[in-house]
């Protein structure tokens, strides 16, 4: 019902749980899967990891409440195209699906900041992970590192350009260089690396 008004989108299947989502995705080969986290049986995180391990993997956008779905990081690290809050308005949901289908990660500034606030400093092995992440970021030039931190804050290319008095094309070049140098797939993974490095992306 939420997607019915979008003439360029077609719902090919609906699944009641993760196992069914995996089976239906294999049968219908969708471009995008909108994946809930909490489902009976196989949960959405496990289903996401399974789907994204395939050669013909669809883009997966995960849904979360952020109140209880602390494991959403697993889905992002597995390669999910992004994440949305469950109360995302229908028109924004449609835009996000279109972005994911085009290979553009769904990285909402509000959700990114809430993610950082939620998980900052938590979990075993935090120090070792932070050190490893900082070593990876050391491969970047100073300006690229600054842009990476801004991406970690959920800032758009336009916001980064205005913040540092750069041209939009220059920012896009920096983002592309960051992805290449760090062997990352998208902006979501840049944000996760900045978080792992224990840097403050809100500065």
Short mmCIF file of C-alpha atoms in Angstrom, two decimals:
data_model
loop_
_atom_site.label_atom_id
_atom_site.label_comp_id
_atom_site.label_asym_id
_atom_site.label_seq_id
_atom_site.Cartn_x
_atom_site.Cartn_y
_atom_site.Cartn_z
CA UNK A 1 0.00 0.00 0.00
CA UNK A 2 2.87 2.40 0.85
CA UNK A 3 4.56 1.76 -2.48
CA UNK A 4 1.49 1.50 -4.67
CA UNK A 5 1.62 5.11 -5.81
CA UNK A 6 5.16 4.82 -7.19
CA UNK A 7 4.76 3.87 -10.85
CA UNK A 8 8.43 2.94 -11.21
CA UNK A 9 8.35 0.44 -8.33
CA UNK A 10 6.79 -3.01 -8.38
CA UNK A 11 6.42 -5.24 -5.35
CA UNK A 12 7.27 -8.74 -6.55
CA UNK A 13 6.89 -10.58 -3.23
CA UNK A 14 6.24 -10.19 0.49
CA UNK A 15 7.84 -12.43 3.12
CA UNK A 16 6.73 -13.12 6.69
CA UNK A 17 10.19 -14.09 7.96
CA UNK A 18 13.86 -14.19 7.04
CA UNK A 19 13.84 -17.70 5.62
CA UNK A 20 10.94 -16.85 3.33
CA UNK A 21 12.68 -13.64 2.29
CA UNK A 22 15.75 -15.63 1.22
CA UNK A 23 13.63 -18.11 -0.73
CA UNK A 24 11.51 -15.46 -2.44
CA UNK A 25 14.53 -13.32 -3.32
CA UNK A 26 16.06 -16.34 -5.05
CA UNK A 27 12.86 -16.94 -6.98
CA UNK A 28 12.05 -13.36 -8.03
CA UNK A 29 15.54 -11.75 -8.19
CA UNK A 30 14.43 -8.32 -6.92
CA UNK A 31 16.60 -5.24 -7.34
CA UNK A 32 15.96 -4.12 -3.76
CA UNK A 33 14.90 -5.93 -0.60
CA UNK A 34 13.36 -3.91 2.24
CA UNK A 35 14.32 -6.03 5.24
CA UNK A 36 12.79 -5.88 8.69
CA UNK A 37 15.13 -6.87 11.52
CA UNK A 38 12.83 -8.62 13.95
CA UNK A 39 10.93 -11.52 12.38
CA UNK A 40 10.01 -15.02 13.57
CA UNK A 41 12.51 -17.79 12.85
CA UNK A 42 15.36 -16.51 10.71
CA UNK A 43 15.81 -12.85 11.63
CA UNK A 44 16.43 -10.03 9.19
CA UNK A 45 20.13 -9.72 9.98
CA UNK A 46 20.82 -13.36 9.19
CA UNK A 47 18.71 -13.12 6.05
CA UNK A 48 20.59 -9.99 4.99
CA UNK A 49 23.97 -11.67 5.46
CA UNK A 50 22.77 -14.69 3.47
CA UNK A 51 21.42 -12.60 0.58
CA UNK A 52 24.47 -10.34 0.36
CA UNK A 53 26.82 -13.32 0.23
CA UNK A 54 25.32 -14.30 -3.14
CA UNK A 55 26.91 -13.33 -6.43
CA UNK A 56 23.63 -11.84 -7.67
CA UNK A 57 22.84 -10.11 -4.39
CA UNK A 58 20.07 -7.50 -4.36
CA UNK A 59 20.45 -4.18 -2.61
CA UNK A 60 19.20 -4.57 0.94
CA UNK A 61 17.79 -1.72 3.01
CA UNK A 62 17.21 -2.67 6.64
CA UNK A 63 14.51 -1.31 8.93
CA UNK A 64 15.16 -0.63 12.59
CA UNK A 65 13.61 0.99 15.64
CA UNK A 66 17.04 1.75 17.15
CA UNK A 67 15.50 1.15 20.57
CA UNK A 68 16.19 -2.56 20.50
CA UNK A 69 17.92 -3.38 17.22
CA UNK A 70 21.50 -2.78 18.35
CA UNK A 71 22.74 -5.48 15.97
CA UNK A 72 21.90 -3.42 12.89
CA UNK A 73 25.66 -2.88 12.52
CA UNK A 74 25.97 -6.52 11.48
CA UNK A 75 23.72 -5.92 8.52
CA UNK A 76 25.63 -2.81 7.48
CA UNK A 77 28.97 -4.55 7.78
CA UNK A 78 27.60 -7.37 5.65
CA UNK A 79 27.07 -4.81 2.89
CA UNK A 80 23.52 -3.51 3.35
CA UNK A 81 22.80 -0.44 1.24
CA UNK A 82 21.54 1.45 4.26
CA UNK A 83 18.99 1.62 7.00
CA UNK A 84 15.75 3.40 7.79
CA UNK A 85 13.68 3.98 10.88
CA UNK A 86 10.37 2.14 10.86
CA UNK A 87 8.46 5.42 11.10
CA UNK A 88 10.02 6.75 7.87
CA UNK A 89 7.27 8.56 5.88
CA UNK A 90 6.09 6.69 2.75
CA UNK A 91 7.47 9.32 0.35
CA UNK A 92 10.92 9.09 1.95
CA UNK A 93 10.75 5.29 1.82
CA UNK A 94 10.10 5.44 -1.91
CA UNK A 95 13.06 7.79 -2.42
CA UNK A 96 15.31 5.50 -0.37
CA UNK A 97 14.35 2.45 -2.44
CA UNK A 98 15.09 4.34 -5.64
CA UNK A 99 18.47 5.43 -4.30
CA UNK A 100 19.37 1.87 -3.29
CA UNK A 101 18.35 0.55 -6.71
CA UNK A 102 20.72 3.09 -8.30
CA UNK A 103 23.58 1.93 -6.09
CA UNK A 104 23.41 4.98 -3.85
CA UNK A 105 23.51 4.15 -0.14
CA UNK A 106 20.64 5.25 2.07
CA UNK A 107 22.43 7.26 4.73
CA UNK A 108 20.15 9.59 6.63
CA UNK A 109 22.01 12.20 8.73
CA UNK A 110 19.50 11.82 11.58
CA UNK A 111 19.74 8.04 11.65
CA UNK A 112 23.53 8.11 11.33
CA UNK A 113 23.85 10.37 14.36
CA UNK A 114 21.48 8.19 16.36
CA UNK A 115 23.53 5.13 15.42
CA UNK A 116 26.73 6.79 16.57
CA UNK A 117 25.14 7.89 19.84
CA UNK A 118 23.70 4.41 20.39
CA UNK A 119 26.81 2.31 19.95
CA UNK A 120 29.75 4.64 20.64
CA UNK A 121 32.21 3.02 22.97
CA UNK A 122 30.24 -0.20 23.34
CA UNK A 123 31.34 -3.78 22.94
CA UNK A 124 34.42 -5.92 23.60
CA UNK A 125 37.54 -5.37 21.54
CA UNK A 126 36.70 -1.72 21.08
CA UNK A 127 40.29 -0.48 21.55
CA UNK A 128 41.77 -2.95 19.04
CA UNK A 129 39.05 -2.15 16.51
CA UNK A 130 39.61 1.58 16.94
CA UNK A 131 43.36 1.23 16.42
CA UNK A 132 42.88 -0.88 13.30
CA UNK A 133 40.38 1.63 11.90
CA UNK A 134 42.67 4.59 12.60
CA UNK A 135 45.52 2.80 10.81
CA UNK A 136 43.31 2.38 7.74
CA UNK A 137 42.33 6.05 7.81
CA UNK A 138 46.02 7.00 7.94
CA UNK A 139 46.19 5.99 4.28
CA UNK A 140 44.13 9.07 3.41
CA UNK A 141 45.43 12.53 2.59
CA UNK A 142 44.49 15.16 5.20
CA UNK A 143 41.60 16.58 3.14
CA UNK A 144 40.29 13.09 2.37
CA UNK A 145 40.36 12.27 6.07
CA UNK A 146 38.36 15.41 6.83
CA UNK A 147 35.80 14.49 4.19
CA UNK A 148 35.61 10.94 5.59
CA UNK A 149 34.81 12.30 9.05
CA UNK A 150 32.10 14.50 7.55
CA UNK A 151 30.62 11.48 5.79
CA UNK A 152 30.65 9.77 9.18
CA UNK A 153 28.50 12.62 10.47
CA UNK A 154 25.95 11.90 7.76
CA UNK A 155 26.67 15.10 5.88
CA UNK A 156 25.80 15.22 2.19
CA UNK A 157 28.32 16.17 -0.48
CA UNK A 158 26.69 19.60 -0.72
CA UNK A 159 26.97 20.12 3.04
CA UNK A 160 30.62 19.06 3.02
CA UNK A 161 31.36 21.41 0.12
CA UNK A 162 29.79 24.35 1.91
CA UNK A 163 31.46 23.48 5.22
CA UNK A 164 34.96 23.51 3.71
CA UNK A 165 34.46 25.97 0.83
CA UNK A 166 35.03 23.28 -1.78
CA UNK A 167 33.42 22.63 -5.13
CA UNK A 168 30.85 19.84 -5.24
CA UNK A 169 32.88 18.01 -7.89
CA UNK A 170 35.94 18.19 -5.63
CA UNK A 171 34.03 16.59 -2.76
CA UNK A 172 32.79 13.81 -5.05
CA UNK A 173 36.39 13.21 -6.14
CA UNK A 174 37.51 12.97 -2.51
CA UNK A 175 34.73 10.51 -1.67
CA UNK A 176 35.64 8.34 -4.66
CA UNK A 177 39.30 8.41 -3.61
CA UNK A 178 38.36 7.39 -0.05
CA UNK A 179 36.31 4.45 -1.29
CA UNK A 180 39.14 3.31 -3.57
CA UNK A 181 41.99 3.75 -1.07
CA UNK A 182 40.13 2.03 1.77
CA UNK A 183 38.52 -0.64 -0.44
CA UNK A 184 35.03 0.26 0.76
CA UNK A 185 31.75 -0.17 -1.08
CA UNK A 186 29.79 2.92 -0.12
CA UNK A 187 29.34 5.90 2.21
CA UNK A 188 27.75 3.75 4.90
CA UNK A 189 31.00 1.83 5.27
CA UNK A 190 32.99 5.06 5.46
CA UNK A 191 30.74 6.15 8.33
CA UNK A 192 31.21 2.81 10.09
CA UNK A 193 35.00 3.05 9.76
CA UNK A 194 34.98 6.56 11.22
CA UNK A 195 32.86 5.26 14.07
CA UNK A 196 35.22 2.32 14.64
CA UNK A 197 38.17 4.73 14.73
CA UNK A 198 36.45 6.43 17.69
CA UNK A 199 36.56 9.80 15.94
CA UNK A 200 33.89 12.38 16.65
CA UNK A 201 32.06 12.95 13.36
CA UNK A 202 29.92 15.68 14.87
CA UNK A 203 32.85 18.06 15.35
#
